[in-house]
Amino acid sequence: MSKEILIVEDDADMQLFYKEMLKKEDYNITFASSGKEGLRRVQDKKYNLIILDIIMEEPTGDRLFAMIRKNPNSKDVPVIFSTVFKKDSYACTKALGNVSFLEKPFRREELLNEIKKNLQN
Amino acid sequence: MLSSLQDNLGVYNGYSWGSAYVRVANQEKVVEYEDPLFQERFGNNVGQPCYRFWRRRSPCKGCVSEKALISKRPESKEETAKDGRVYLMTSVPVCLNGQWSTIETIKDVTEAKVGLDILQIIASSLDIRRVYNLISLELKKVIEFDRMSMTVLDEMGEGTVETFVLTKGYRHTELKEGTHYPLSGSLLEKLMHTRAPVLVDDTLTPVVETDRILLREGIRSRFSFPLEYKGQIIGSLNFGSKRPGSFKESHARLLNHIAPQLAIAVENTRLFRKIKDSEERYRTLVDSFPHLFFTRKKEGAFSLLSPSVKTITGYRPQEFYARSTLMDSLIYPEDAGRVKAELAVVWDGSSPSSRNLEYRISHKEGRTVWLSQDSYPVRDPRGKIVCLECLCRDITEAKKIEEIKDNLMRDVTHELKTPLAKMEMTLQLFGRVLTEGRETDGEKRRQIYHTLFNNLYRLKRSVQNILDLSSLESGHVKLKKEEVVLREVLTSAIREIEEEAGQKALKLLVSLPKEIPPLLGDREKLFHAVMNLLDNSIKYTDKGAVTISARVLSGQVEVTVSDTGRGMEKALLNRVFERFVQESPAFVGSGIGLSLCKKILEGHGGKIWAESEGKNKGAIFHFTLPVAASKEKN
């Protein structure tokens, strides 16, 4: 069965890149265009992996992450933060817990590696 | 036989009985003998009742001679005579041939008594004024003076003298308590050289310079006695009399007794005053200190807490004294552990102090207060740390600014890096398409082109905004004042944004009046402002239209940009423009465009405001700009 991946990303261009990079992979991709939609989706369904943009309208990625961790459906789901910020920058350190970071721009291989690594755990 | 006693005593005529007078009285209290010195001073009282000496009409109460005759032992008693002088009476009973008589010695002890009383007075009070007044009353009994003063060497200014305390009677002179005058030429200066009392018998023949001044004030004789403390002359006790020759060497003997004690009292008073002054200064400092200062014992009790704690925490110092755990309960749980650990190393001595320990507390009113605390250990004489002295500064404002700066930095980074990242990723996609050698369909090519195009423009505008903002913020670049045709600014901005709107299939509806009066301003900056506004509307509108309209009002023009986009909640309406003053931004990624827009418009004397019916109900932005004063037509 294909792994379910939720990508919370408010930027249409970025959604396109994800689509392009993952189209040949055996993943079921669901997009959420806002934090609110992302929250609704994790409440509805259990995903194997969540990729989160940080800078979005409320709830922002870091706040959504806190909600994801509180939600029984998604509290153990691996999360990858995808952001233009460096991993140790202010915006990222505000996020909670031990999570993976994927710095934008990323190449297809980097994305696939990060996804594979997180799905193995 | 009595006469033989008299004869015997007579032998000693001219002998000084230790400065006492001697007389003999019989059982009937009739004086039978008086020594010649007695008679010289008080006249002949032989054959008179003994109490006549006291100018009494009846025997004295508790008469010592009567007592002595009963007890058959010498008796003594102090008596104050009508002239105010004090005499020590000693009566010795003698029996000659069954006849009892008394030999009385009468000694004038006034001065010794005054001296003793004065010593007692000095010892009795810390209030030098009170002491001084009582002393002056005592001294009046033995020294005839009209006024008395005490001067001390000024500790602060070398070479000046301070008038310390005064008796009344200085009304006509300029000398007041606390008056400073030069040491040079003063009596005190003379005293400091001679270290001996100075006596001026008559100011008509002046001894010291100041005698002339005193003479004008009616003072004829003066007497000054040095006050010595630990081998140093610290001041003098001064007397003045309207009569020449009021003061005698014997006065010096009396003052010799009391001067050292008085000097100590003066020093104590000055020390006390110094301590009180410094305590007051310290108190004033602590009271008016804006920062929070406290000392705290190991178990948490406060021993000192500055009143500023009320402003900083909202609680009164008493509340902390009463319940020391209050402070700990105010600290944010997230910070409490760190604070405790940091202070623990100061308590156990492994760190000499703790500096700039930053943590948050909840103010009584619920708001967050950021503190930065410095803590220093206080040790007892054995070196054991007994308490911590802590100084806390309220750094909430600084933290806010730091946060705003961080947010700004984050926004700027985001605005610059996002389009760059996307362009890079678009090119990667394009590269893959090329290497895969596939014939790409027209749709994909268009997509790649649009993404590159849009992000390049977004990047261009972001760079422009950052440059505008930094130039406006720095104040180095002033807005130009040229004639601006607003219609032209609006249409060029619309033209530039057309493509982006078209890609999102948004309609651009434009309704501008044919004639808009010219404005005075900076064309380029106004163009940026309008661009930002349009850009914002297009960014947050996914379908529908963006409408740009304008109308001319009296003295100003109003431009309205309305969209059918995401809109916003009422609470955000004002905050969208306030990127740099708000603690947390309206929403992350709202960017700096709208704030810059507001800055530019307000710089032109204009206004900007937003309206929205709520989330997903579209937004309307209005701005007004004053038009240039119309030129007078000739």
PDB file of C-alpha atoms in Angstrom, chain A residues 10-14 16-18 20-21 23-24 33-34 36 53-58 60 62-63 83-86 89-92 94 103-110, chain B residues 403 406-407 409-411 413-414 417-418 420-426 428-429 432-433 436 438 444 447 451 454-455 458 540 566-567 569 584-590 615:
ATOM      1  CA  ASP A  10       0.338  27.718   0.899  1.00  0.00           C
ATOM      2  CA  ASP A  11       2.448  28.503  -2.147  1.00  0.00           C
ATOM      3  CA  ALA A  12       1.009  27.226  -5.444  1.00  0.00           C
ATOM      4  CA  ASP A  13       4.432  27.169  -7.117  1.00  0.00           C
ATOM      5  CA  MET A  14       5.838  25.036  -4.327  1.00  0.00           C
ATOM      6  CA  LEU A  16       3.795  22.298  -8.289  1.00  0.00           C
ATOM      7  CA  PHE A  17       7.426  21.470  -7.477  1.00  0.00           C
ATOM      8  CA  TYR A  18       6.384  18.797  -5.006  1.00  0.00           C
ATOM      9  CA  GLU A  20       6.714  17.275 -10.241  1.00  0.00           C
ATOM     10  CA  MET A  21       9.367  15.804  -7.977  1.00  0.00           C
ATOM     11  CA  LYS A  23       5.050  12.176  -9.539  1.00  0.00           C
ATOM     12  CA  LYS A  24       7.068   9.042 -10.331  1.00  0.00           C
ATOM     13  CA  SER A  33      -3.053  25.086   1.159  1.00  0.00           C
ATOM     14  CA  SER A  34      -3.245  26.523   4.662  1.00  0.00           C
ATOM     15  CA  LYS A  36      -6.287  25.363   8.872  1.00  0.00           C
ATOM     16  CA  ASP A  53       5.829  24.963   5.509  1.00  0.00           C
ATOM     17  CA  ILE A  54       6.523  27.363   8.383  1.00  0.00           C
ATOM     18  CA  ILE A  55       5.633  30.818   7.149  1.00  0.00           C
ATOM     19  CA  MET A  56       1.919  30.743   6.491  1.00  0.00           C
ATOM     20  CA  GLU A  57      -1.125  32.601   7.660  1.00  0.00           C
ATOM     21  CA  GLU A  58      -2.319  31.527  11.096  1.00  0.00           C
ATOM     22  CA  THR A  60       1.690  29.076  11.098  1.00  0.00           C
ATOM     23  CA  ASP A  62       5.236  25.884  13.967  1.00  0.00           C
ATOM     24  CA  ARG A  63       1.846  26.352  15.646  1.00  0.00           C
ATOM     25  CA  THR A  83      11.464  26.359   4.855  1.00  0.00           C
ATOM     26  CA  VAL A  84      13.762  28.957   3.350  1.00  0.00           C
ATOM     27  CA  PHE A  85      15.369  29.394   6.770  1.00  0.00           C
ATOM     28  CA  LYS A  86      18.479  27.652   7.949  1.00  0.00           C
ATOM     29  CA  SER A  89      17.721  30.216  12.496  1.00  0.00           C
ATOM     30  CA  TYR A  90      15.301  32.035  14.738  1.00  0.00           C
ATOM     31  CA  ALA A  91      12.197  30.950  12.845  1.00  0.00           C
ATOM     32  CA  CYS A  92      13.143  27.293  13.108  1.00  0.00           C
ATOM     33  CA  LYS A  94      10.788  28.447  17.593  1.00  0.00           C
ATOM     34  CA  GLU A 103      15.827  23.940   3.380  1.00  0.00           C
ATOM     35  CA  LYS A 104      14.262  25.545   0.302  1.00  0.00           C
ATOM     36  CA  PRO A 105      15.388  25.417  -2.423  1.00  0.00           C
ATOM     37  CA  PHE A 106      15.888  21.666  -2.335  1.00  0.00           C
ATOM     38  CA  ARG A 107      16.645  19.255  -5.111  1.00  0.00           C
ATOM     39  CA  ARG A 108      14.539  16.242  -5.969  1.00  0.00           C
ATOM     40  CA  GLU A 109      17.097  13.838  -4.471  1.00  0.00           C
ATOM     41  CA  GLU A 110      17.184  15.751  -1.202  1.00  0.00           C
TER      42      GLU A 110
ATOM     43  CA  GLU B 403      11.372  40.469  18.651  1.00  0.00           C
ATOM     44  CA  ASP B 406      13.780  39.288  14.589  1.00  0.00           C
ATOM     45  CA  ASN B 407      10.413  39.284  12.878  1.00  0.00           C
ATOM     46  CA  MET B 409      14.710  39.981   9.744  1.00  0.00           C
ATOM     47  CA  ARG B 410      12.667  36.850   9.235  1.00  0.00           C
ATOM     48  CA  ASP B 411      10.253  38.614   6.895  1.00  0.00           C
ATOM     49  CA  THR B 413      14.788  36.784   4.635  1.00  0.00           C
ATOM     50  CA  HIS B 414      11.548  35.130   3.682  1.00  0.00           C
ATOM     51  CA  LYS B 417      14.779  33.837  -0.270  1.00  0.00           C
ATOM     52  CA  THR B 418      11.367  32.524  -1.268  1.00  0.00           C
ATOM     53  CA  LEU B 420      14.973  33.001  -5.226  1.00  0.00           C
ATOM     54  CA  ALA B 421      14.345  29.465  -3.995  1.00  0.00           C
ATOM     55  CA  LYS B 422      11.418  29.076  -6.316  1.00  0.00           C
ATOM     56  CA  MET B 423      13.347  30.411  -9.294  1.00  0.00           C
ATOM     57  CA  GLU B 424      16.120  27.953  -8.539  1.00  0.00           C
ATOM     58  CA  MET B 425      13.656  25.104  -8.249  1.00  0.00           C
ATOM     59  CA  THR B 426      11.937  26.171 -11.459  1.00  0.00           C
ATOM     60  CA  GLN B 428      15.982  22.649 -11.791  1.00  0.00           C
ATOM     61  CA  LEU B 429      12.643  21.513 -13.143  1.00  0.00           C
ATOM     62  CA  ARG B 432      15.223  17.970 -15.768  1.00  0.00           C
ATOM     63  CA  VAL B 433      12.848  18.599 -18.605  1.00  0.00           C
ATOM     64  CA  GLU B 436      15.019  14.007 -20.092  1.00  0.00           C
ATOM     65  CA  ARG B 438      11.071  15.171 -23.537  1.00  0.00           C
ATOM     66  CA  LYS B 444       4.383  23.261 -18.842  1.00  0.00           C
ATOM     67  CA  GLN B 447       4.090  27.451 -16.290  1.00  0.00           C
ATOM     68  CA  THR B 451       6.858  31.079 -12.307  1.00  0.00           C
ATOM     69  CA  ASN B 454       6.436  36.196 -11.206  1.00  0.00           C
ATOM     70  CA  ASN B 455       9.171  35.375  -8.800  1.00  0.00           C
ATOM     71  CA  ARG B 458       8.390  39.572  -6.598  1.00  0.00           C
ATOM     72  CA  TYR B 540      -4.458  37.395  -1.320  1.00  0.00           C
ATOM     73  CA  ARG B 566      -9.237  36.377   1.654  1.00  0.00           C
ATOM     74  CA  GLY B 567     -10.097  39.510   3.600  1.00  0.00           C
ATOM     75  CA  GLU B 569     -10.859  39.676  10.721  1.00  0.00           C
ATOM     76  CA  SER B 584       3.594  39.926  16.979  1.00  0.00           C
ATOM     77  CA  PRO B 585       2.826  40.563  13.364  1.00  0.00           C
ATOM     78  CA  ALA B 586      -0.671  40.527  11.964  1.00  0.00           C
ATOM     79  CA  PHE B 587       0.249  37.289  10.341  1.00  0.00           C
ATOM     80  CA  VAL B 588       3.564  35.815   9.541  1.00  0.00           C
ATOM     81  CA  GLY B 589       4.687  36.561   6.046  1.00  0.00           C
ATOM     82  CA  SER B 590       2.467  39.598   5.742  1.00  0.00           C
ATOM     83  CA  LYS B 615     -12.385  36.231   6.572  1.00  0.00           C
TER      84      LYS B 615
END
